[in-house]
């Protein structure tokens, strides 16, 4: 099914796979490991076919122990390899948080600059697919909290395709969040696309009245909200943060300086979340540009429910974004 | 629902630039209230509202140039309470107090002006914004920035607890413009002042030309250049209008010399009983007579429009005022025929002051039904003027001079004035004009009846 679809119009999943294939082909130090990434083709089908193409040394199935195989990835990176570790979902990654925070993110500092950890960790995040609380949370903000790592959230096909190479080239650990609802999104790849500049956010839509700041799985909703607002003669600018750490606040603030109003959309929880960080920076650095309080549209502060209607109610939706933008514009 | 439109502030005006809104959405306005300042080629003019109601929306940003007749604001006339009938005290809330709209009263409060001490020049003696402005001693800058309520002893003018709710951007923009946020009506949540509210007050920039009133020293280059530009524009505007007048209007001219002995004697006797400040000058009598004569000869009091003469229902006497630095305006003294000479004089003084300050009101510039030009103070004996279209007549008054003058067969040295009439031959003939000058003469012989 996936393969048939890919033959016609590429999906986000295809873009990720193509990026992996390119990375594996380009540098023999690169290898992929994780639960079911080999024979099964990856829990979300991203690595389907790569085992046949590159063999078991380059595409390795691991035991069911996140701490163990992420730790192995840290070791391999220190030893000179370029591991790409797939952790099925962000919820499971908490089992490996000790490796990520205490080892990957910290070793360069604790070794006085002698031990770098060039590791790439991929994981799925987000809700919207009725997978219930243990498979649906958005914890990007937790990882963005950690100094020493880079956190990426590719929201478009081109970002999915072209973020991996610069991530592998980064001497520091990089965590890439793939939103689960994006895998089947199709699109036309930009023929002129180049490796993504991991330091800058992207303005996905220009506007003059309000800035919608978001990332990952909420980008599509923000763009749809912007279209709806446009029918109301409210021109919304949509900023895709793209890199959640280090946060490119300059792009967001430049936009707010133009529009004077900001709505932050984050599927994560509101309290102490990524949206709080973005809103705080706007208040710190853009206070005198604001003509309305910063609005936030976030996930409800509950474990993400299984039932479809409840799940939808718990997540940011287009109507909520539109309403927040209208409040801001007044 | 009614629209407030860009008024034609003169026959030659096709478009105007909004300099300043003096009202905000939500403000109550009454007919005659001044709601905006509009820049024409000639002057910054205060424009009155012709509706009573609540300002619903402002459609035009300050700085925008819009054609005459274009909608500038929407006024909700339905929400409004009925206006007090004309003739009644306009402000029942202040029994016995001077009449003034809430806007004006607010301004007076902010400016530290006691309304009871202000002489109202509006309809029915109502105190207008201009009256309050005139009463602020030397404080008026042409902006809504008003004098502090009391001599500033500290930086904090507002008592604590009355902090204005305003967005940071609004605060910043207001501070840059030197605008007191307390004077701005907020349209945001819970009345918060937003940047659009501030911009509505200050305009996108400061008015392109500073009103010429404050002779305060200022950075020369920009200001003198602006003044030069204005003078040029003024010259052009006057030139266009006068060329049109001479091109389109077949003028005829009449002249007569009027003996002023009775008028001057009466004036002298009357002035002797009055304090200096209340004394009249001959101009007051001359204007009154000119107005009454226009009422007597209505064929000269009105407009030539669409190929026909339209008689004006009242005499709004236009008075040509030479501006400092050149140029000319001819604002109206409304209902001049109904005013006493003393009132006329007060009006004249006010009008000249405001004309030179560039703070005329819209109706004053559009309303004149017949204009008087007097060059007496310049020493000339007679002036044959050019009619102000679409008016049909212009009265010229020269200097009051002493001449050998025969009355009842007796020669004496007496004061006389040469009165002229330039009239539109399409609207009247020489005989009509002659009747006017004759009436003027006759009226001036009975000054006590003026």
Coordinates of N, CA, C and O in Angstrom, one line a residue, chain A residues 260-261 287-292 327-330, chain B residues 167-172 189 193-196 199:
Chain A
X260 N 2.6 42.6 15.3 CA 2.2 43.1 16.7 C 1.3 42.1 17.4 O 0.8 42.5 18.5
X261 N 1.1 41.0 16.9 CA 0.2 40.0 17.6 C 0.7 38.6 17.4 O 1.2 38.3 16.3
X287 N 8.3 43.0 23.8 CA 7.2 43.5 24.5 C 6.6 44.8 23.9 O 5.4 45.0 23.8
X288 N 7.5 45.7 23.5 CA 7.0 47.0 23.0 C 6.5 46.9 21.6 O 6.1 47.9 21.0
X289 N 6.5 45.7 21.0 CA 5.9 45.5 19.7 C 4.5 45.0 19.8 O 3.8 44.9 18.8
X290 N 4.2 44.6 21.0 CA 2.9 43.9 21.2 C 1.7 44.8 21.3 O 1.7 45.8 22.0
X291 N 0.7 44.5 20.5 CA -0.6 45.3 20.6 C -1.7 44.4 21.1 O -2.9 44.8 21.1
X292 N -1.4 43.2 21.6 CA -2.4 42.4 22.2 C -1.6 41.3 23.0 O -0.5 41.0 22.8
X327 N -9.2 37.0 18.6 CA -9.1 37.7 19.8 C -7.9 38.6 19.8 O -7.9 39.8 20.3
X328 N -6.8 38.1 19.3 CA -5.5 38.9 19.3 C -5.7 40.2 18.4 O -5.3 41.3 18.7
X329 N -6.3 39.9 17.2 CA -6.5 41.1 16.3 C -7.6 42.0 16.8 O -7.5 43.2 16.7
X330 N -8.5 41.5 17.5 CA -9.5 42.4 18.2 C -10.6 42.9 17.3 O -10.5 42.9 16.1
Chain B
X167 N -1.9 48.6 25.4 CA -0.9 47.6 25.0 C 0.5 48.2 25.0 O 0.6 49.4 24.9
X168 N 1.5 47.4 25.1 CA 2.9 47.9 25.1 C 3.1 48.7 23.8 O 3.7 49.8 23.9
X169 N 2.6 48.2 22.7 CA 2.9 49.0 21.4 C 2.2 50.3 21.5 O 2.8 51.3 21.1
X170 N 1.0 50.3 21.9 CA 0.2 51.6 22.0 C 1.0 52.6 22.9 O 1.1 53.8 22.6
X171 N 1.5 52.1 24.0 CA 2.2 52.9 25.0 C 3.5 53.5 24.3 O 3.8 54.6 24.4
X172 N 4.2 52.6 23.5 CA 5.4 53.0 22.9 C 5.1 54.1 21.9 O 5.7 55.2 21.9
X189 N -9.9 45.0 24.4 CA -10.6 44.2 25.5 C -10.6 45.1 26.8 O -9.6 45.7 27.1
X193 N -6.3 50.5 25.4 CA -5.9 51.3 24.3 C -5.0 50.5 23.4 O -4.0 50.0 23.9
X194 N -5.4 50.4 22.2 CA -4.5 49.7 21.2 C -3.8 50.7 20.3 O -4.2 51.9 20.3
X195 N -2.9 50.2 19.6 CA -2.1 51.1 18.7 C -3.0 51.8 17.7 O -2.8 53.0 17.4
X196 N -4.0 51.2 17.3 CA -4.9 51.8 16.3 C -5.6 53.0 16.9 O -5.8 54.0 16.2
X199 N -3.0 55.7 17.0 CA -2.7 56.3 15.7 C -3.9 57.1 15.2 O -3.7 58.1 14.5

